[in-house]
Coordinates of C-alpha atoms and ligand atoms in Angstrom, one line a residue:
M1 CA 122.2 83.9 148.0
E2 CA 120.3 83.0 144.8
H3 CA 120.6 79.4 143.7
V4 CA 122.6 79.0 140.5
T5 CA 122.0 76.0 138.4
R6 CA 125.0 74.3 136.9
I7 CA 124.6 73.2 133.3
V8 CA 127.2 71.2 131.4
I9 CA 126.7 70.8 127.6
I10 CA 128.6 68.2 125.7
G11 CA 129.0 69.2 122.1
G12 CA 129.0 72.8 120.8
G13 CA 127.0 72.6 117.5
P14 CA 123.7 74.4 117.1
G15 CA 122.1 72.1 119.6
G16 CA 124.7 72.9 122.2
Y17 CA 125.7 76.5 121.7
E18 CA 122.1 77.8 121.3
A19 CA 121.2 76.0 124.5
A20 CA 124.2 77.6 126.2
L21 CA 123.1 81.1 125.2
V22 CA 119.6 80.5 126.5
A23 CA 120.8 78.9 129.8
A24 CA 123.2 81.8 130.4
Q25 CA 120.4 84.3 129.8
L26 CA 118.3 82.4 132.4
G27 CA 121.1 82.9 134.9
A28 CA 122.6 79.4 134.9
E29 CA 126.3 78.7 135.3
V30 CA 127.1 77.1 131.9
T31 CA 130.0 75.1 130.6
V32 CA 130.3 73.9 127.0
V33 CA 132.7 71.0 126.3
D34 CA 133.5 70.7 122.6
R35 CA 136.1 68.5 120.8
D36 CA 136.4 70.4 117.5
G37 CA 135.3 74.0 117.9
L38 CA 132.0 75.8 118.5
G39 CA 129.5 75.8 115.7
G40 CA 130.1 72.0 115.5
S41 CA 129.9 70.1 112.3
A42 CA 127.1 72.4 111.2
V43 CA 129.6 75.3 110.9
L44 CA 132.9 73.5 110.4
T45 CA 132.2 70.7 108.0
D46 CA 128.6 70.3 107.0
C47 CA 126.0 73.0 106.7
V48 CA 128.0 76.2 106.4
P49 CA 130.8 74.9 104.1
S50 CA 128.4 73.1 101.8
K51 CA 126.2 76.2 101.4
T52 CA 129.2 78.3 100.8
L53 CA 130.4 76.0 98.0
I54 CA 126.9 76.0 96.6
A55 CA 126.9 79.8 96.5
T56 CA 129.7 79.5 93.9
A57 CA 127.8 76.7 92.1
E58 CA 124.7 78.9 91.9
V59 CA 126.6 81.7 90.1
M60 CA 128.0 79.1 87.7
T61 CA 124.5 77.8 86.9
T62 CA 123.3 81.3 86.3
F63 CA 126.2 81.9 83.9
D64 CA 125.6 78.5 82.2
S65 CA 122.0 79.3 81.5
S66 CA 122.7 83.0 80.8
Y67 CA 123.8 82.5 77.2
E68 CA 120.9 80.3 76.0
E69 CA 118.2 82.0 78.0
L70 CA 119.3 85.6 78.5
G71 CA 121.8 86.1 75.7
I72 CA 124.7 87.0 77.9
L73 CA 128.2 86.6 76.5
V74 CA 131.4 87.3 78.4
A75 CA 133.7 89.9 77.0
D76 CA 136.8 87.8 76.1
G77 CA 135.1 85.8 73.4
T78 CA 133.8 82.8 75.4
P79 CA 131.6 80.7 75.4
D80 CA 134.0 77.8 75.6
A81 CA 134.3 76.3 72.1
A82 CA 134.3 72.8 73.6
D83 CA 131.2 73.4 75.6
P84 CA 129.2 76.4 74.2
A85 CA 126.8 76.4 77.0
R86 CA 129.6 77.1 79.5
V87 CA 130.9 80.6 79.7
V88 CA 133.0 80.6 82.9
G89 CA 135.3 78.3 84.8
V90 CA 136.1 77.9 88.5
D91 CA 139.2 77.8 90.6
L92 CA 138.3 75.2 93.2
G93 CA 141.3 75.8 95.4
K94 CA 140.3 79.4 95.8
V95 CA 136.6 78.5 96.4
N96 CA 137.6 75.9 99.0
R97 CA 139.9 78.4 100.8
R98 CA 137.0 80.8 101.0
V99 CA 134.8 78.0 102.3
K100 CA 137.2 77.1 105.1
R101 CA 137.9 80.8 105.9
L102 CA 134.2 81.5 106.4
A103 CA 133.7 78.4 108.5
I104 CA 136.5 79.3 110.9
A105 CA 135.3 82.9 111.1
Q106 CA 131.8 81.7 111.9
S107 CA 133.0 79.4 114.6
H108 CA 135.1 82.2 116.0
D109 CA 132.1 84.6 116.0
I110 CA 130.0 82.0 117.9
T111 CA 132.8 81.4 120.5
Q112 CA 132.9 85.1 121.1
A113 CA 129.1 85.4 121.5
V114 CA 129.0 82.5 123.8
T115 CA 131.9 83.6 125.9
R116 CA 130.5 87.2 126.1
A117 CA 127.3 85.7 127.5
G118 CA 129.4 84.3 130.4
V119 CA 129.6 80.7 129.2
T120 CA 132.8 78.7 130.0
V121 CA 134.1 76.9 126.9
L122 CA 136.3 73.9 127.3
R123 CA 138.1 72.2 124.4
G124 CA 138.1 68.4 124.9
R125 CA 136.0 65.3 124.9
G126 CA 133.1 65.1 127.3
R127 CA 131.4 62.0 128.8
L128 CA 129.1 61.2 131.7
G129 CA 130.8 60.0 134.9
A130 CA 130.0 56.5 135.9
G131 CA 128.6 57.4 139.4
G132 CA 125.0 58.3 138.3
Q133 CA 123.2 61.0 140.2
G134 CA 124.6 62.4 143.4
L135 CA 122.5 62.9 146.6
D136 CA 121.8 66.4 145.4
G137 CA 120.6 65.1 142.0
S138 CA 123.7 66.3 140.2
R139 CA 125.8 64.4 137.8
E140 CA 129.5 64.2 137.0
V141 CA 130.8 65.1 133.5
L142 CA 134.4 64.1 132.8
V143 CA 136.4 66.1 130.3
D144 CA 139.3 64.5 128.5
H145 CA 141.5 67.5 127.6
T146 CA 143.8 67.4 124.6
D147 CA 146.9 67.4 126.9
G148 CA 145.7 64.2 128.6
R149 CA 144.3 65.9 131.7
V150 CA 140.9 64.6 132.9
E151 CA 138.7 67.2 134.6
S152 CA 135.6 66.5 136.6
L153 CA 132.6 68.9 136.5
R154 CA 129.4 68.7 138.4
A155 CA 126.1 69.6 136.8
D156 CA 122.5 69.9 137.9
A157 CA 121.5 69.2 134.3
V158 CA 123.6 67.8 131.4
L159 CA 122.8 68.3 127.7
I160 CA 124.3 65.9 125.2
S161 CA 124.4 67.3 121.6
T162 CA 127.3 65.4 120.1
G163 CA 126.0 65.3 116.5
V164 CA 126.8 62.6 113.9
R165 CA 129.7 61.7 111.5
P166 CA 129.6 60.3 108.0
R167 CA 128.7 56.6 107.7
E168 CA 131.5 54.6 106.0
L169 CA 131.0 51.3 104.2
P170 CA 133.6 48.6 105.0
D171 CA 134.5 48.2 101.3
A172 CA 134.5 51.9 100.5
Q173 CA 136.9 53.4 102.9
P174 CA 137.5 57.2 102.4
D175 CA 141.1 58.2 101.9
G176 CA 140.6 62.0 101.8
E177 CA 142.1 62.2 98.3
R178 CA 140.0 60.4 95.8
I179 CA 137.4 58.6 97.9
L180 CA 135.9 61.3 100.0
T181 CA 133.3 62.0 102.7
W182 CA 131.5 65.3 102.6
T183 CA 133.8 66.6 105.3
Q184 CA 136.9 66.0 103.2
V185 CA 136.0 67.7 99.9
Y186 CA 137.2 71.1 101.0
D187 CA 140.8 70.0 100.8
L188 CA 140.6 69.5 97.0
E189 CA 142.7 72.0 95.0
E190 CA 141.4 71.0 91.6
L191 CA 137.9 70.2 90.4
P192 CA 137.2 66.5 90.1
R193 CA 137.0 65.7 86.4
E194 CA 134.6 62.8 86.8
L195 CA 132.9 62.6 90.2
I196 CA 130.8 59.7 91.3
V197 CA 128.5 60.6 94.1
V198 CA 127.2 57.6 96.0
G199 CA 123.9 58.3 97.7
S200 CA 121.0 60.4 96.4
G201 CA 119.6 61.7 99.6
V202 CA 119.7 65.5 100.4
T203 CA 123.5 65.5 100.9
G204 CA 124.3 63.5 97.8
A205 CA 121.9 65.5 95.6
E206 CA 123.2 68.8 96.9
F207 CA 126.9 67.9 96.2
A208 CA 126.0 66.2 92.8
G209 CA 124.2 69.3 91.7
A210 CA 126.9 71.7 92.9
Y211 CA 129.9 69.8 91.3
Q212 CA 127.9 69.4 88.0
A213 CA 127.4 73.2 88.0
L214 CA 131.1 73.8 88.9
G215 CA 132.2 71.8 85.8
S216 CA 132.7 68.2 86.9
N217 CA 131.1 65.3 85.0
V218 CA 128.9 63.8 87.7
T219 CA 127.5 60.3 88.0
L220 CA 124.9 60.0 90.8
V221 CA 124.5 56.5 92.1
S222 CA 121.1 56.1 93.7
S223 CA 119.9 52.8 95.4
R224 CA 116.3 54.0 95.0
D225 CA 113.9 54.5 92.1
R226 CA 114.5 58.2 92.1
V227 CA 116.7 60.9 93.7
L228 CA 115.6 62.4 97.1
P229 CA 113.5 59.4 98.2
G230 CA 112.4 61.3 101.3
E231 CA 111.1 64.4 99.5
D232 CA 108.0 65.3 97.7
P233 CA 107.8 63.0 94.7
D234 CA 106.9 65.8 92.2
A235 CA 109.8 67.9 93.5
A236 CA 112.2 65.0 93.2
E237 CA 111.0 64.3 89.6
V238 CA 111.7 68.0 88.6
L239 CA 115.2 67.8 90.1
E240 CA 116.0 64.5 88.5
D241 CA 114.9 65.9 85.1
V242 CA 117.0 69.0 85.5
F243 CA 120.0 66.9 86.6
R244 CA 119.7 64.7 83.5
R245 CA 119.1 67.6 81.2
R246 CA 122.3 69.2 82.4
G247 CA 124.2 66.1 81.6
M248 CA 124.4 64.3 84.9
N249 CA 124.4 60.5 84.7
V250 CA 121.7 59.5 87.3
M251 CA 121.9 55.8 87.9
S252 CA 118.7 54.7 89.7
R253 CA 118.2 51.4 91.6
S254 CA 122.0 51.0 91.7
R255 CA 123.6 50.1 95.0
A256 CA 127.4 50.6 95.4
V257 CA 129.1 47.8 97.2
T258 CA 132.8 48.5 96.8
V259 CA 134.8 51.6 96.0
K260 CA 138.5 51.4 95.4
R261 CA 141.3 53.3 93.8
I262 CA 142.7 52.0 90.5
S263 CA 145.2 53.5 88.1
A264 CA 144.3 54.6 84.6
R265 CA 146.1 51.6 83.1
T266 CA 143.9 49.0 84.8
E267 CA 140.7 50.8 83.9
V268 CA 138.2 49.2 81.6
A269 CA 136.0 52.0 80.6
E270 CA 136.8 55.7 80.1
G271 CA 134.2 58.2 81.2
P272 CA 133.5 61.5 79.5
S273 CA 135.8 64.4 80.3
S274 CA 135.8 68.1 80.6
P275 CA 138.7 70.3 79.6
K276 CA 138.2 72.6 82.6
A277 CA 138.5 70.0 85.3
G278 CA 141.5 68.5 87.2
K279 CA 144.3 66.4 85.7
E280 CA 145.5 63.0 86.6
G281 CA 147.7 60.3 85.2
G282 CA 149.4 58.4 88.0
V283 CA 149.0 55.1 89.9
G284 CA 145.8 55.0 91.9
D285 CA 144.6 58.2 90.2
R286 CA 141.1 56.8 89.5
V287 CA 138.3 55.2 91.4
E288 CA 136.2 52.2 90.6
V289 CA 132.8 51.7 92.0
A290 CA 131.3 48.2 91.8
L291 CA 127.5 48.0 91.9
A292 CA 125.4 45.2 93.4
D293 CA 124.1 44.3 89.9
G294 CA 127.6 43.6 88.7
K295 CA 128.2 46.8 86.8
V296 CA 131.4 48.7 87.4
I297 CA 131.8 52.5 86.9
T298 CA 134.9 54.5 87.1
G299 CA 135.8 58.2 87.7
T300 CA 138.5 60.4 89.1
H301 CA 136.9 60.9 92.5
C302 CA 134.1 59.4 94.6
L303 CA 132.1 61.2 97.2
M304 CA 130.3 58.9 99.7
A305 CA 127.0 60.3 101.0
V306 CA 125.4 57.2 102.5
G307 CA 124.1 58.6 105.7
S308 CA 125.5 59.2 109.2
I309 CA 126.3 57.6 112.5
P310 CA 125.5 59.2 115.8
N311 CA 128.4 60.2 118.0
T312 CA 127.0 58.4 121.0
T313 CA 129.5 55.7 121.9
D314 CA 132.1 56.3 124.7
L315 CA 129.8 58.9 126.3
G316 CA 128.9 56.6 129.3
L317 CA 125.3 56.6 128.3
E318 CA 124.5 53.0 129.3
E319 CA 126.0 53.4 132.8
A320 CA 124.0 56.6 133.2
G321 CA 120.8 55.0 132.2
V322 CA 120.4 57.0 128.9
A323 CA 118.5 54.8 126.4
V324 CA 119.4 54.7 122.8
N325 CA 117.5 53.1 119.8
D326 CA 118.8 50.4 117.5
W327 CA 120.7 53.1 115.4
G328 CA 122.5 54.4 118.5
Q329 CA 120.4 57.6 118.6
I330 CA 119.5 59.0 122.0
K331 CA 115.8 58.6 122.8
V332 CA 114.2 61.9 123.8
D333 CA 110.7 63.3 124.4
R334 CA 109.3 66.5 123.1
V335 CA 111.1 68.6 125.8
S336 CA 114.4 66.8 125.0
R337 CA 114.5 64.7 128.2
T338 CA 116.3 61.4 127.9
S339 CA 115.4 58.3 130.0
A340 CA 117.9 59.4 132.7
P341 CA 116.8 62.2 135.1
G342 CA 118.8 65.4 134.6
V343 CA 120.2 64.3 131.3
Y344 CA 118.8 66.0 128.1
A345 CA 119.8 65.5 124.5
A346 CA 119.4 67.6 121.4
G347 CA 120.3 67.6 117.7
D348 CA 121.4 65.0 115.3
C349 CA 122.5 62.6 118.0
T350 CA 118.7 62.1 118.7
G351 CA 117.9 61.5 115.1
V352 CA 114.6 63.5 115.5
F353 CA 115.0 65.7 112.4
M354 CA 118.5 66.3 111.2
L355 CA 118.5 70.0 110.7
A356 CA 120.5 72.8 112.4
S357 CA 117.3 74.7 113.2
V358 CA 115.7 71.7 114.9
A359 CA 118.9 71.0 116.9
A360 CA 118.9 74.6 118.1
M361 CA 115.2 74.4 119.0
Q362 CA 115.7 71.1 120.9
G363 CA 118.6 72.6 122.8
R364 CA 116.7 75.7 123.8
I365 CA 113.7 73.7 124.8
A366 CA 115.9 71.5 127.0
M367 CA 117.2 74.5 128.8
Y368 CA 113.8 76.1 129.3
H369 CA 112.6 72.8 130.8
A370 CA 115.7 72.2 133.0
L371 CA 115.7 75.8 134.3
G372 CA 111.9 75.8 135.0
D373 CA 110.9 78.4 132.3
A374 CA 107.8 78.2 130.3
V375 CA 108.3 75.6 127.5
Q376 CA 106.5 74.7 124.3
P377 CA 107.2 71.1 123.3
L378 CA 108.9 70.5 120.0
N379 CA 106.4 70.7 117.1
L380 CA 107.9 69.1 114.0
K381 CA 104.9 69.9 111.8
T382 CA 105.9 73.5 111.4
V383 CA 109.6 72.9 110.5
A384 CA 110.6 74.4 107.2
S385 CA 113.5 72.7 105.4
N386 CA 115.3 73.1 102.1
V387 CA 117.3 71.1 99.7
F388 CA 119.9 73.5 98.3
T389 CA 120.0 72.2 94.7
D390 CA 119.2 74.2 91.6
P391 CA 116.2 74.6 91.7
E392 CA 115.9 74.5 95.5
I393 CA 113.2 72.4 97.1
A394 CA 111.6 73.9 100.2
T395 CA 109.0 72.1 102.3
V396 CA 106.9 72.9 105.4
G397 CA 104.2 71.0 107.3
Y398 CA 102.4 67.9 106.2
T399 CA 103.6 66.2 103.0
H400 CA 102.2 64.3 100.1
A401 CA 103.2 61.1 101.9
D402 CA 101.2 62.2 105.0
V403 CA 98.1 62.9 102.8
S404 CA 98.4 59.7 100.7
C405 CA 98.8 57.4 103.7
G406 CA 95.7 59.0 105.4
K407 CA 97.7 60.7 108.2
M408 CA 96.2 64.0 107.2
D409 CA 93.0 64.7 105.3
A410 CA 93.9 67.5 102.9
V411 CA 93.3 68.7 99.4
E412 CA 96.3 69.5 97.2
I413 CA 97.2 71.8 94.4
K414 CA 100.3 72.1 92.3
L415 CA 100.9 75.2 90.2
P416 CA 103.8 75.1 87.8
L417 CA 106.0 78.2 87.8
R418 CA 106.3 78.3 84.0
G419 CA 103.1 80.3 83.9
N420 CA 104.4 82.9 86.3
P421 CA 105.3 86.2 84.5
R422 CA 108.4 86.8 86.6
A423 CA 109.6 83.2 86.0
K424 CA 109.2 83.8 82.2
M425 CA 111.2 87.1 82.4
Q426 CA 114.0 85.4 84.4
G427 CA 114.1 82.3 82.2
I428 CA 112.9 80.0 85.0
R429 CA 111.2 76.9 83.5
D430 CA 111.3 74.4 86.2
G431 CA 109.5 74.4 89.5
F432 CA 106.1 74.7 91.1
V433 CA 104.3 75.8 94.2
K434 CA 102.2 73.1 96.0
L435 CA 99.8 73.6 98.8
F436 CA 98.0 71.2 101.1
A437 CA 94.8 72.5 102.9
R438 CA 92.1 71.0 105.1
P439 CA 89.1 70.2 102.9
G440 CA 86.5 71.8 105.1
T441 CA 88.2 74.8 106.7
G442 CA 90.8 75.6 104.0
I443 CA 93.5 75.8 106.7
V444 CA 96.9 75.5 105.1
V445 CA 98.7 72.5 106.6
G446 CA 101.7 72.1 104.3
G447 CA 103.5 73.3 101.2
V448 CA 106.3 72.7 98.8
V449 CA 108.1 75.3 96.7
V450 CA 110.5 74.2 93.9
A451 CA 112.2 77.3 92.6
P452 CA 115.4 79.3 92.7
R453 CA 115.7 80.5 96.3
A454 CA 112.7 78.4 97.4
S455 CA 114.3 78.7 100.8
E456 CA 113.2 82.3 100.9
L457 CA 109.8 81.8 99.2
I458 CA 108.7 79.1 101.7
H459 CA 108.4 81.6 104.6
A460 CA 104.9 82.8 103.5
L461 CA 103.7 79.2 103.7
S462 CA 105.6 78.6 107.0
L463 CA 103.7 81.6 108.5
A464 CA 100.4 80.1 107.1
V465 CA 101.0 76.7 108.6
D466 CA 102.3 78.0 111.9
N467 CA 99.3 80.3 112.3
N468 CA 96.5 78.1 110.9
L469 CA 95.9 80.6 108.1
T470 CA 93.3 79.6 105.4
V471 CA 93.8 79.5 101.7
E472 CA 91.6 82.6 101.5
Q473 CA 93.9 84.5 103.8
V474 CA 96.9 83.5 101.7
A475 CA 95.1 84.3 98.5
N476 CA 94.0 87.7 99.7
T477 CA 97.4 88.8 100.8
F478 CA 99.0 91.2 98.4
T479 CA 102.1 90.0 96.5
V480 CA 104.4 92.1 94.4
Y481 CA 103.8 92.0 90.6
P482 CA 105.7 90.4 89.0
S483 CA 107.1 88.0 91.6
L484 CA 107.5 84.3 92.1
S485 CA 105.6 84.6 95.3
G486 CA 102.6 85.6 93.2
S487 CA 102.3 81.8 92.4
T488 CA 101.8 81.1 96.1
A489 CA 98.8 83.4 96.3
E490 CA 97.5 82.1 92.9
A491 CA 97.8 78.4 94.1
A492 CA 95.9 79.4 97.3
R493 CA 93.2 81.1 95.1
Q494 CA 92.8 78.1 93.0
L495 CA 92.5 75.9 96.0
H496 CA 89.9 78.3 97.5
I497 CA 87.8 78.1 94.3
R498 CA 88.1 74.3 94.2
K499 CA 87.0 74.2 97.9
R500 CA 83.9 76.4 97.0
E501 CA 83.1 74.2 94.0
G502 CA 83.4 71.1 96.3
A503 CA 81.2 72.7 98.9
G504 CA 78.5 73.5 96.3
S505 CA 78.4 70.0 94.8
Ligands
FAD1 C1 126.6 68.2 104.1 C2 125.5 68.7 105.1 C3 124.9 69.8 104.8 C4 123.9 70.3 105.7 N1 123.2 71.4 105.5 C5 122.2 71.8 106.3 C6 121.5 73.0 106.0 O1 121.7 73.6 105.0 N2 120.6 73.4 106.9 C7 120.3 72.7 108.1 O2 119.4 73.1 108.8 N3 121.0 71.6 108.4 C8 122.0 71.1 107.5 N4 122.7 70.0 107.8 C9 122.4 69.3 109.0 C10 123.1 70.0 110.2 O3 124.5 70.2 109.9 C11 122.9 69.3 111.5 O4 121.5 69.1 111.7 C12 123.5 70.0 112.7 O5 124.9 70.1 112.5 C13 123.1 69.4 114.0 O6 123.7 70.1 115.0 P1 124.2 69.3 116.4 O7 124.4 70.4 117.4 O8 123.3 68.2 116.7 O9 125.5 68.6 116.0 P2 126.9 69.1 115.3 O10 126.7 70.3 114.5 O11 127.3 67.9 114.6 O12 127.8 69.4 116.5 C14 128.2 68.4 117.4 C15 129.5 68.9 118.1 O13 129.8 68.0 119.1 C16 131.2 67.7 119.2 N5 131.4 66.4 119.9 C17 131.1 65.1 119.5 N6 131.3 64.3 120.5 C18 131.8 65.0 121.5 C19 132.3 64.7 122.8 N7 132.3 63.4 123.3 N8 132.8 65.7 123.6 C20 132.8 67.0 123.1 N9 132.3 67.3 121.9 C21 131.9 66.4 121.1 C22 131.5 67.6 117.7 O14 132.9 67.8 117.6 C23 130.7 68.8 117.2 O15 131.5 70.0 117.3 C24 123.6 69.5 106.9 C25 124.3 68.3 107.1 C26 125.2 67.9 106.2 C27 125.9 66.6 106.5

């Protein structure tokens, strides 16, 4: 009889369920143990819900700029007299019901696909058994079922992909009503009138932009000099300018130390208000955020976006010999192996690059490796990522930081979108295309696109980076006229000319 490898996967997010599909395809006997539902946080609380909310926010932004820029008026006589730039409002309860419906449907679809592939799905908490490897090299995985039963499984290889959860500050405890984590916002029935977002990384920036577009008055508290400290500095500058222009209060170099609920009566300063947003008037109906410099700001709601904590405690890692770093993230190599033989890890719990696409790739790589298939080690230099703000910020390959610290020798060009004919027609004023290329060969090693739907436009640059294409090849590829992607070809053309001038001098 043919040998069948037993694979047990703890955690059914993109890292886990994509691995399960690959392992089943390769003929393994696969079990996925998940606590909350397949799709993981990516589908149930993080990626899918936030992008669904942002889909509504995007339409609102289009409407908001439609009057000034494109001359659109809605038929019943709006724009709003109190806010002439705003022509429509939003029913947040309805939006959130759609968000949750889509998330559950997506989780259901994934469960069906995985089950159809022959994978066994168990609902419960998984952990490594204490016994280490058996004589046959296998390991025990214990499953704590919701009804209290503990089931023991044996696996020839285990994949841990348990994800992360929102980090909470001791003096800013979320209550799910007014002080919220990003997983809790979808229970809101009414739009927060004055929302304070603490944290200006990708999650904070995405939610701040979305709620501002939906009609909240947003204050963004950033402990750093600018929003999106990890992104391209020119891109972050564009976004911060847009945020401020749209009325967001961006507080730089401001660290929140405590967040608590207060009632309107105890409040010292009243923030601005919008007639379209939620109502309050009771005890504890406001929040107060104290900053490290002594300033105090208040609002109706506070969203905490101050990073995440890996779900790696209570998994029996130490006993099994699985090493973690100081942040509790599981250490892995480029084929997702941990320090313990037969134990692999993928996704956010490894902290490698916290994206659904990377989690999925790490999970697949783990299975190719465990099951003896050909495997390409993970290459982070070709990962495309996107910040879903308006405008979006999409990035691939080497970055400005890599070039300025000398990690990559590259020339750089930035072409603003405002000169692009399609951008002019569509009323797009903000954004640019940036390219990084090797000085001698002109090989494209990185790029940034700041534009509406940059997430779609970056693909041309991803192809270039992934396939070592040169600026000439990008420049000489036809683009549609008029189109925003024309700017990608034009940037490459300018870099090509600059390269030739450099060569001649
Ligand atoms: C607000 C937000 C928006 C995001 N948007 C994007 C985006 O647009 N694009 C993108 O690429 N990435 C996005 N991300 C990141 C993306 O969500 C993560 O990279 C992705 O979820 C990682 O997948 P994973 O499989 O590692 O973990 P998860 O998706 O977190 O799944 C882990 C699963 O493991 C389960 N689990 C945990 N412990 C156990 C246990 N002991 N036993 C059994 N099950 C367990 C959890 O319940 C969960 O179901 C976003 C993140 C956030 C916070």
